[in-house]
XYZ file of C-alpha atoms in Angstrom:
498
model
C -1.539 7.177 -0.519
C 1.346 5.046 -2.126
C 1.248 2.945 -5.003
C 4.174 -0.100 -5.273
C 6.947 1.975 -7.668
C 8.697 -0.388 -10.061
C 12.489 -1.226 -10.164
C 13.812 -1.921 -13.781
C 16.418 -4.902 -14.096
C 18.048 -4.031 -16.562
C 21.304 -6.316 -17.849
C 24.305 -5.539 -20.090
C 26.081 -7.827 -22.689
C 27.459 -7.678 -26.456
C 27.648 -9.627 -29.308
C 30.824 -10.739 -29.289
C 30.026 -13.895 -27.622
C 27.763 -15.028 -30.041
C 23.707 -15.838 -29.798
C 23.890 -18.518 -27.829
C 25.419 -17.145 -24.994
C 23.067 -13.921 -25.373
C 19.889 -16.458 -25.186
C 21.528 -18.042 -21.402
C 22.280 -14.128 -20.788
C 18.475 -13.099 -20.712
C 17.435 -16.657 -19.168
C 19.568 -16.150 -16.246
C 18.703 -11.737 -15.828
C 15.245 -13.036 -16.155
C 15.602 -15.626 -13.296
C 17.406 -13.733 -11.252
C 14.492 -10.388 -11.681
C 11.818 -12.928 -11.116
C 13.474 -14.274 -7.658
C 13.263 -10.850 -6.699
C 10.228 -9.388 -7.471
C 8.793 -12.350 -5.414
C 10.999 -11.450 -2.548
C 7.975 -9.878 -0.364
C 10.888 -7.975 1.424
C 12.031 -6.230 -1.577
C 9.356 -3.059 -1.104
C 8.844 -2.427 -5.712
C 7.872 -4.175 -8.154
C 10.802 -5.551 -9.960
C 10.207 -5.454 -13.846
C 12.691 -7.947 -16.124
C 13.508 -6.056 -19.220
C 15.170 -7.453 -22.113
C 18.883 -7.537 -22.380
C 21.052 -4.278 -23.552
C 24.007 -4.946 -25.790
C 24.226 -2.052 -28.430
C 24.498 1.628 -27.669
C 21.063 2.333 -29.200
C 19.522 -0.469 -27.033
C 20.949 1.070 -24.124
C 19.856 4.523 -25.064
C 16.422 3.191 -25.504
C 15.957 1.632 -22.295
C 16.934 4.794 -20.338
C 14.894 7.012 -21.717
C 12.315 5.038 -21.825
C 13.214 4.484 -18.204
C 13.367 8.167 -17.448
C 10.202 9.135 -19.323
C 7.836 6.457 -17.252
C 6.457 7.687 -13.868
C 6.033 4.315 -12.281
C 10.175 3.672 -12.637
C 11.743 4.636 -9.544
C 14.639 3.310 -10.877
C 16.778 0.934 -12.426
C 18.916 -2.166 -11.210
C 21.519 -2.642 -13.252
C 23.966 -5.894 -13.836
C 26.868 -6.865 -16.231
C 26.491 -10.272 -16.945
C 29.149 -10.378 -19.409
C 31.507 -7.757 -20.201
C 29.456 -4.843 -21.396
C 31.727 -1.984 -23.237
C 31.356 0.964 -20.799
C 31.307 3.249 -24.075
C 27.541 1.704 -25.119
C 26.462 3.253 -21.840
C 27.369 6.694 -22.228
C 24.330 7.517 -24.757
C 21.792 6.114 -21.876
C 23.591 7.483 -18.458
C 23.557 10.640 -19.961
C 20.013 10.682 -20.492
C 18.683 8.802 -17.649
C 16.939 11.036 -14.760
C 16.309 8.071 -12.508
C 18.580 6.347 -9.709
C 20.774 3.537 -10.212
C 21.714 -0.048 -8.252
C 24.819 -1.478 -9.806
C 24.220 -4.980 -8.610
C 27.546 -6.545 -8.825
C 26.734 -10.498 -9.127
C 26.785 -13.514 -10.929
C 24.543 -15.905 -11.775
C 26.124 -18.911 -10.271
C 27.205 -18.722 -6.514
C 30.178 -20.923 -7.107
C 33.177 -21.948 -9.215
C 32.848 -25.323 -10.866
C 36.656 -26.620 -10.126
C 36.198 -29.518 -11.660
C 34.207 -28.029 -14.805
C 35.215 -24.575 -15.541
C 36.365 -23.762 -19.028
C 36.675 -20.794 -21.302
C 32.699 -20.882 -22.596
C 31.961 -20.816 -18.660
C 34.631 -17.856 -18.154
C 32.916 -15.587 -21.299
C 29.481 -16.509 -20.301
C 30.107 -15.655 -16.360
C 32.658 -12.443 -16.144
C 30.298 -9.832 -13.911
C 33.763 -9.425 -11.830
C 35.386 -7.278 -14.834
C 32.361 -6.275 -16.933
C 30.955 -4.807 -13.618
C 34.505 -2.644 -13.144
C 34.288 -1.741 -16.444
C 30.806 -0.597 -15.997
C 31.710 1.141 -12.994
C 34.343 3.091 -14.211
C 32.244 5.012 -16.652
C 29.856 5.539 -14.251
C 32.741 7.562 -12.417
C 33.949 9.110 -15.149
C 30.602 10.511 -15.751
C 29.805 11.314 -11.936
C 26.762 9.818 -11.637
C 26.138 8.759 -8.571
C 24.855 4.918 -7.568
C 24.497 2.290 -4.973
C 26.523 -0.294 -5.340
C 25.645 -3.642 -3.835
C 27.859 -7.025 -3.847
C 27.475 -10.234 -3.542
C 25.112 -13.133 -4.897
C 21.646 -12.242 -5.832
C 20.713 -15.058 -3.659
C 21.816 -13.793 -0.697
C 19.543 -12.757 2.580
C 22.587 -9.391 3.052
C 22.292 -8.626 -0.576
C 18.659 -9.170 -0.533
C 18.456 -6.327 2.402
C 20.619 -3.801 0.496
C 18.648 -3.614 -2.477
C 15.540 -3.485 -0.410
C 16.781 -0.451 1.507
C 17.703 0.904 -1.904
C 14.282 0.182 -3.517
C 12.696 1.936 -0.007
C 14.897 4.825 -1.028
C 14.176 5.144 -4.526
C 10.434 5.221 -4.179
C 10.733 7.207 -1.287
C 13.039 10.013 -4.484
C 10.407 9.096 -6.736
C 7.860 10.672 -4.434
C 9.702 13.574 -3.850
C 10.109 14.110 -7.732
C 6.098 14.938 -7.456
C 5.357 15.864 -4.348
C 3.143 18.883 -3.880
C 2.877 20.669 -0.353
C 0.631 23.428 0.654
C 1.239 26.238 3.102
C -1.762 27.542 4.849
C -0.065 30.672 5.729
C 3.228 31.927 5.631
C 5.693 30.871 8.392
C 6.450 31.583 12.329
C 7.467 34.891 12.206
C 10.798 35.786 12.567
C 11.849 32.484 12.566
C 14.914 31.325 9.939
C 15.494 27.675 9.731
C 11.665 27.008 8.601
C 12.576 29.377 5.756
C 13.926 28.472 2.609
C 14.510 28.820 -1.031
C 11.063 27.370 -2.611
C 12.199 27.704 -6.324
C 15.510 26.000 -5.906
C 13.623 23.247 -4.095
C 11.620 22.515 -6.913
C 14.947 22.521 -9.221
C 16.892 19.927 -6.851
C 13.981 17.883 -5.405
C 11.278 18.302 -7.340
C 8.688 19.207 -4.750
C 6.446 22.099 -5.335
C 5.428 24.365 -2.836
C 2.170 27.025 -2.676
C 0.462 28.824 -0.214
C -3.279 28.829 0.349
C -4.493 31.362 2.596
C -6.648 29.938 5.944
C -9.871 31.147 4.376
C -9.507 28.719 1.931
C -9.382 25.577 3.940
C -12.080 26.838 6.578
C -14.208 27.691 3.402
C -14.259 23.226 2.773
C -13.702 22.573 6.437
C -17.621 24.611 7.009
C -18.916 22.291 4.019
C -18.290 18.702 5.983
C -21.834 17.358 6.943
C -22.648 16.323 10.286
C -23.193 12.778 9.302
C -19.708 12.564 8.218
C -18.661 14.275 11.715
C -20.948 11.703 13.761
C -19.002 8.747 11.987
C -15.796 10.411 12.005
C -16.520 11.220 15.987
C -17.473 7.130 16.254
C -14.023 6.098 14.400
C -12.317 7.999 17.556
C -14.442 6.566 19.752
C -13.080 2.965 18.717
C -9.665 3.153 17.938
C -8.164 5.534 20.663
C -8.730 5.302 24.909
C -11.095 8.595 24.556
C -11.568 10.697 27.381
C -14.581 10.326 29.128
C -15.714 14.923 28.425
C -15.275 14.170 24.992
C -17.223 10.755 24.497
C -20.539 11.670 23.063
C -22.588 12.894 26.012
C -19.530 14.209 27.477
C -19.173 18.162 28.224
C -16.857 18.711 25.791
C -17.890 16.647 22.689
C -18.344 19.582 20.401
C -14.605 19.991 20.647
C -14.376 16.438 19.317
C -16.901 17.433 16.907
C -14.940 20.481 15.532
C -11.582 18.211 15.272
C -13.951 15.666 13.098
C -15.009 18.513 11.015
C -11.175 20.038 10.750
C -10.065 16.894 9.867
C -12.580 15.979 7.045
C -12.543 19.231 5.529
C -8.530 19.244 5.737
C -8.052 15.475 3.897
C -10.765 16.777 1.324
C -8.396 19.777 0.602
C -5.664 17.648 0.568
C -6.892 15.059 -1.532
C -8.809 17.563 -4.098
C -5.320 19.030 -4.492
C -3.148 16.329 -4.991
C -0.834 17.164 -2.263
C 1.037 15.210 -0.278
C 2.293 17.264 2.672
C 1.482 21.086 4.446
C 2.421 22.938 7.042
C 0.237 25.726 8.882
C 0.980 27.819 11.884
C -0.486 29.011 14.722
C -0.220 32.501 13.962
C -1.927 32.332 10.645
C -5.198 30.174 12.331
C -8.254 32.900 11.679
C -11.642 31.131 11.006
C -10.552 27.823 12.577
C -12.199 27.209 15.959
C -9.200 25.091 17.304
C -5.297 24.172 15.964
C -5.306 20.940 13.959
C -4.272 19.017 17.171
C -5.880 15.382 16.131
C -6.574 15.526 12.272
C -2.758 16.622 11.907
C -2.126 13.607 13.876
C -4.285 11.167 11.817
C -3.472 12.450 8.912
C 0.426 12.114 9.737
C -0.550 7.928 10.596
C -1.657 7.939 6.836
C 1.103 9.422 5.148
C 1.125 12.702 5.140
C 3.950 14.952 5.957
C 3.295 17.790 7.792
C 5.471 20.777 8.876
C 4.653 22.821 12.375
C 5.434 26.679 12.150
C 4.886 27.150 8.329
C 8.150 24.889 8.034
C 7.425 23.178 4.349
C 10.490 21.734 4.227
C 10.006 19.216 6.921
C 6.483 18.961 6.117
C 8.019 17.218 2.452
C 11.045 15.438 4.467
C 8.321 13.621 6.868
C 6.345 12.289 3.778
C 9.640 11.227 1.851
C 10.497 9.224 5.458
C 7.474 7.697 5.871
C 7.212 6.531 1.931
C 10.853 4.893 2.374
C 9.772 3.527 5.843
C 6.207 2.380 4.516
C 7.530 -1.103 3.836
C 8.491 -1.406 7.814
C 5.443 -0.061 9.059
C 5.543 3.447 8.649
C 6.470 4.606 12.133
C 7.686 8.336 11.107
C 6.693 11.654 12.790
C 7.065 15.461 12.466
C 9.364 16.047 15.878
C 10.811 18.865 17.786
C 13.782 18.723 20.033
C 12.189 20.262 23.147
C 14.053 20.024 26.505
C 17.094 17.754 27.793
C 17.608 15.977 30.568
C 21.219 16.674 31.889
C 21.667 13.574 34.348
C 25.080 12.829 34.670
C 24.584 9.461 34.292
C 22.691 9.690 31.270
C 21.595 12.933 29.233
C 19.299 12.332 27.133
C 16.544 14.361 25.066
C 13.226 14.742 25.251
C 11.254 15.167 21.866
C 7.809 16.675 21.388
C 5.650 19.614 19.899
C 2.516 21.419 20.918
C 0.090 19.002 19.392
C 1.517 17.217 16.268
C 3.083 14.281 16.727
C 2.061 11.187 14.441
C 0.438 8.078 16.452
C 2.678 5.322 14.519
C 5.490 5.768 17.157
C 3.182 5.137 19.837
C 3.930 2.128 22.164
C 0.305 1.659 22.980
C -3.516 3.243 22.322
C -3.126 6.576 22.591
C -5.541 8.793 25.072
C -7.515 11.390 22.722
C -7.261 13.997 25.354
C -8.217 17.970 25.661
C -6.525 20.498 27.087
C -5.831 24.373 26.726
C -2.864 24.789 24.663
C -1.413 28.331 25.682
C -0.572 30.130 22.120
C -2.503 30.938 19.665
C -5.302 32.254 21.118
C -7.796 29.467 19.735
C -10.235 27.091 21.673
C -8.635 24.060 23.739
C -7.059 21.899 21.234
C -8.251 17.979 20.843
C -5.049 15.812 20.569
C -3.559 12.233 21.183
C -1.298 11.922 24.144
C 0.795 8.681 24.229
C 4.750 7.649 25.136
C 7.002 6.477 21.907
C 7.887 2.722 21.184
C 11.499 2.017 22.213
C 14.838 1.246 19.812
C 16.723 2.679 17.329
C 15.837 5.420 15.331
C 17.043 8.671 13.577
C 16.214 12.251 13.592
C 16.940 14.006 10.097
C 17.122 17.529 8.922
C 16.490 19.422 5.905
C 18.327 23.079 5.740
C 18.586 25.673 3.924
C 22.063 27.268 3.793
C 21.810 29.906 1.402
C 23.901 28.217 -1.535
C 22.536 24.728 -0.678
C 20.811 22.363 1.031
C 22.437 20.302 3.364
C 20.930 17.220 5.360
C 22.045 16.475 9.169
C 21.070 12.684 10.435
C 21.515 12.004 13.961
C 21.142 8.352 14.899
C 19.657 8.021 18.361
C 17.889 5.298 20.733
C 14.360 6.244 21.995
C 13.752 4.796 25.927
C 11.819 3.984 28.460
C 10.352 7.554 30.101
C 11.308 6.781 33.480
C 8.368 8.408 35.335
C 4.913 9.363 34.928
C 4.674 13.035 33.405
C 0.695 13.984 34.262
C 1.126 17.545 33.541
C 2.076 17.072 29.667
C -0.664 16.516 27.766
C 1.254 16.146 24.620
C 2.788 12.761 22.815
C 6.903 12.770 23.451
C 9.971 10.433 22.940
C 12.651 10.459 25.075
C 15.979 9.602 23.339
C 19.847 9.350 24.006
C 21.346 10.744 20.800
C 24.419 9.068 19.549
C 27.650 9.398 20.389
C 26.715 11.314 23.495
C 24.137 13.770 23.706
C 26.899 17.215 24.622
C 28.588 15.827 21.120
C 25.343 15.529 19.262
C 23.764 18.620 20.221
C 27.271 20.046 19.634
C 27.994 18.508 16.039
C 23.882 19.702 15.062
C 24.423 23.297 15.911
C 27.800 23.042 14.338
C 25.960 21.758 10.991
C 23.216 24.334 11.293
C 20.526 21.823 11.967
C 17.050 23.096 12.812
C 14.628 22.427 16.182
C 12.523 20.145 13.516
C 13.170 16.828 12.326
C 11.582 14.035 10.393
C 11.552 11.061 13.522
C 11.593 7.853 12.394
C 11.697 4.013 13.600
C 11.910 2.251 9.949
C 14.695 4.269 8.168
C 18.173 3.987 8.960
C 21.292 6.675 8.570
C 22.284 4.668 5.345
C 19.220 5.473 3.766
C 18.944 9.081 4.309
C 22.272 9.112 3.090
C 21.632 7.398 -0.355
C 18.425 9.963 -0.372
C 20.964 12.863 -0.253
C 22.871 11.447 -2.838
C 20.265 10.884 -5.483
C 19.515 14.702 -4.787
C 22.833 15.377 -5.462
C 22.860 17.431 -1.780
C 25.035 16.918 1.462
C 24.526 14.603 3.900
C 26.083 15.078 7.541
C 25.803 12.157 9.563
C 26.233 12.091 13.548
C 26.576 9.023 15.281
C 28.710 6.276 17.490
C 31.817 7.331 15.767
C 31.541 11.081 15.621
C 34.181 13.226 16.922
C 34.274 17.155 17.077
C 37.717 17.856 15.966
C 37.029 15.265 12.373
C 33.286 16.423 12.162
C 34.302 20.124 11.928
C 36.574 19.159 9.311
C 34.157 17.844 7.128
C 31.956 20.285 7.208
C 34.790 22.822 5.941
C 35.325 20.382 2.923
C 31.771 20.118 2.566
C 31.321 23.350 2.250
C 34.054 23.857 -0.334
C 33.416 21.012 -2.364
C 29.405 21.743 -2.551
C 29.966 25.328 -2.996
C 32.002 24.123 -6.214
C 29.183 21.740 -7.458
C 27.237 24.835 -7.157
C 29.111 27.321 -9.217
């Protein structure tokens, strides 16, 4: 679903040093942008682009920058001292994210050598302060990474931020269909659908049921048949729905959900939904297994009409594609109070994405209770272990706020025959009474975006390039501070919002 986004590298200087020393300027930005575009670990394509040192230059490059759609944003370094003033022209047109990389070209000092030419040529430590300052002046948020461009640490950093910033670019454009409205009565999978749109970008519709079974009735059997052999060879499938089985139409009708549901999908450009079980008329079964599968291919999807998660889980998974992908729609479902260890166990009904999975996951039936459909066809498997993070997407009323909980998933200690749904069992950092505490305390819903390849950092530079909150709960959180800072939060967002 993803194309490779592009990072601009884009370097400041001035005249003042003459054009000899602007010639080694753009020699050394251009070295230094072609070391890491080849760094496979760097997840963007990272384009050179020729040096800045005028205000109209400057201005140039970011709108140009803002007006492309494969930029996901820019890296930006002071080789020399750069006059902060040049900038202001550009920052206050640019629409894209920012990496102040705060380097030099040369990893040492020359003792021996050193002399004024060297010192003009090689100042990054005061043009990048100057640099900085306007930035804060101007309150534009950035990441700022230092260190030398060389190095593995700074190498990481600017590959989480390049994860991030495609994973904001996608958001920018990301369309997500409804089929239905949501649960009813339910408030956390509400929300505020035109000021979504203003602060992420993501546009959100409904399509009524009727439409999607209207392309689900046009797949052709052939299509189901190979679809139904696909299953047959890449999950353990249970021996009623193999074909010959007793309950292989079932299989059938997921095939034929799930080619008619990627062809809606993929005719409409969208890059996420959400559906609910109370809104399910003219589908057979609940889209158990094609929610699933489509999920393992990027997808986001939202359980209960909830959109907003259905967008956060496809943001996750673009920012975690890099790693391997392994993101998932979750649910906190029931705890396990042992004194010697509570932990949490996470599920849903049917919809939980196979790239957690620690093995080959059993494509299963079984009745599924609500909804009042036929049994459901779905993958039942146990999560991979290690860290990972649970993130939230609320509506408050006056804002958004995102709530990041950094957890460990675990070994389920026993067997569990009579759940015939995938799960993850997880201790939730600090403790689980002070996570569960600090969530409800930050208004966090039962739905999360679950993920193995995105860290709390990450969400947290997400939340900043939307300009939202971030509330972050993990080995160092304690009630009494945490409370604390969500009363400034909420006075110092509610001011940004005025």
């Amino acid at each position: 679903m993803n194309t490779t986004p592009e990072i601009w590298f884009l370097t400041g200087s001035q005249h003042l040093y003459g054009p000899a020393a602007l010639k080694q300027v753009a020699a050394n930005a251009e070295v230094i942008a072609t070391a890491l575009d080849a760094d496979a670990s760097i997840p963007a394509k990272i384009v050179f682009k020729p040096i800045v040192t005028t205000p109209d230059e400057i201005r140039a490059a970011c709108i140009e920058a803002s007006a492309s759609s494969s930029c996901a944003g820019l890296i930006t370094w002071m080789h020399t001292f750069s006059p902060a003033k040049m900038w202001i022209g550009g920052l206050s047109r640019l629409t894209k994210p920012i990496c102040h990389l705060h380097t030099q070209f040369n990893r040492d000092i020359p003792w021996g050598e050193i002399d004024m030419n060297f010192m003009n040529l090689n100042q990054s430590a005061h043009g990048g302060r100057e640099y900085g300052h306007m930035l804060t002046r101007m309150r534009i948020s950035r990441r700022v990474i230092v260190g030398h461009w060389e190095d593995k640490k700074v190498r990481a950093q600017l590959a989480d931020w390049a994860a991030v910033a495609a994973g904001w670019a996608a958001m920018q454009s990301l369309k997500v269909v409804r089929f239905g409205d949501n649960m009813r009565q339910v408030s956390v999978t509400e929300g505020d659908k035109v000021e979504a749109e203003q602060v992420f970008g993501i546009s959100v519709n409904t399509h009524g049921v009727g439409d999607l079974v209207a392309v689900v009735n046009e797949a052709f059997d052939k299509d189901v048949d190979a679809l139904c052999a696909e299953y047959a060879d890449t999950y353990e499938l249970v021996p009623e729905l193999a074909k010959g089985g007793d309950r292989h139409d079932s299989l059938r009708e997921a095939a034929r959900i799930e080619l008619g549901l990627r062809r809606f999908l993929e005719d409409g450009g969208y890059g996420a939904y959400a559906d609910t079980f109370e809104d399910l008329h003219g589908l057979v079964q609940l889209p158990g297994l094609p929610t699933q599968r489509l999920m393992a291919d990027g997808y986001g999807f939202g359980a209960e009409g909830d959109w907003k998660h259905a967008a956060l889980v496809h943001v996750i998974k673009v920012m975690g594609a890099a790693k391997g992908g392994g993101a998932s729609f979750m649910e906190d479902y029931t705890y396990h109070f042992d004194p010697a260890g509570a932990r949490c166990l996470g599920s849903h009904m049917l919809e939980i994405c196979p790239t957690i999975a620690d093995a080959k996951p059993r494509c299963e039936i079984h009745p599924l209770g609500i909804g009042g459909k036929a049994d459901p066809v779905r993958l039942v498997f146990n999560a991979s272990t290690g860290p990972a993070i649970n993130v939230s997407l609320v509506d408050l009323g006056n804002r958004f706020r995102m709530i990041v909980n950094a957890v460990e998933s675990v070994k389920i200690p026993q067997p569990m025959p009579k759940l015939p749904v995938a799960r993850v069992l997880w201790d939730a950092k600090p403790d689980l009474a002070t996570a569960a505490e600090a969530w409800i305390q930050a208004g966090g819903a039962h739905h999360t975006a679950f993920s193995f390849d995105v860290d709390v950092e990450q969400v947290e530079m997400l939340a900043e390039m939307a300009g939202v909150e971030c509330v972050v709960i993990d080995e160092s959180t304690a009630m009494r501070s945490f409370k604390q800072d969500l009363r400034v939060g909420e006075v110092y967002y509610g001011i940004r919002g005025l």
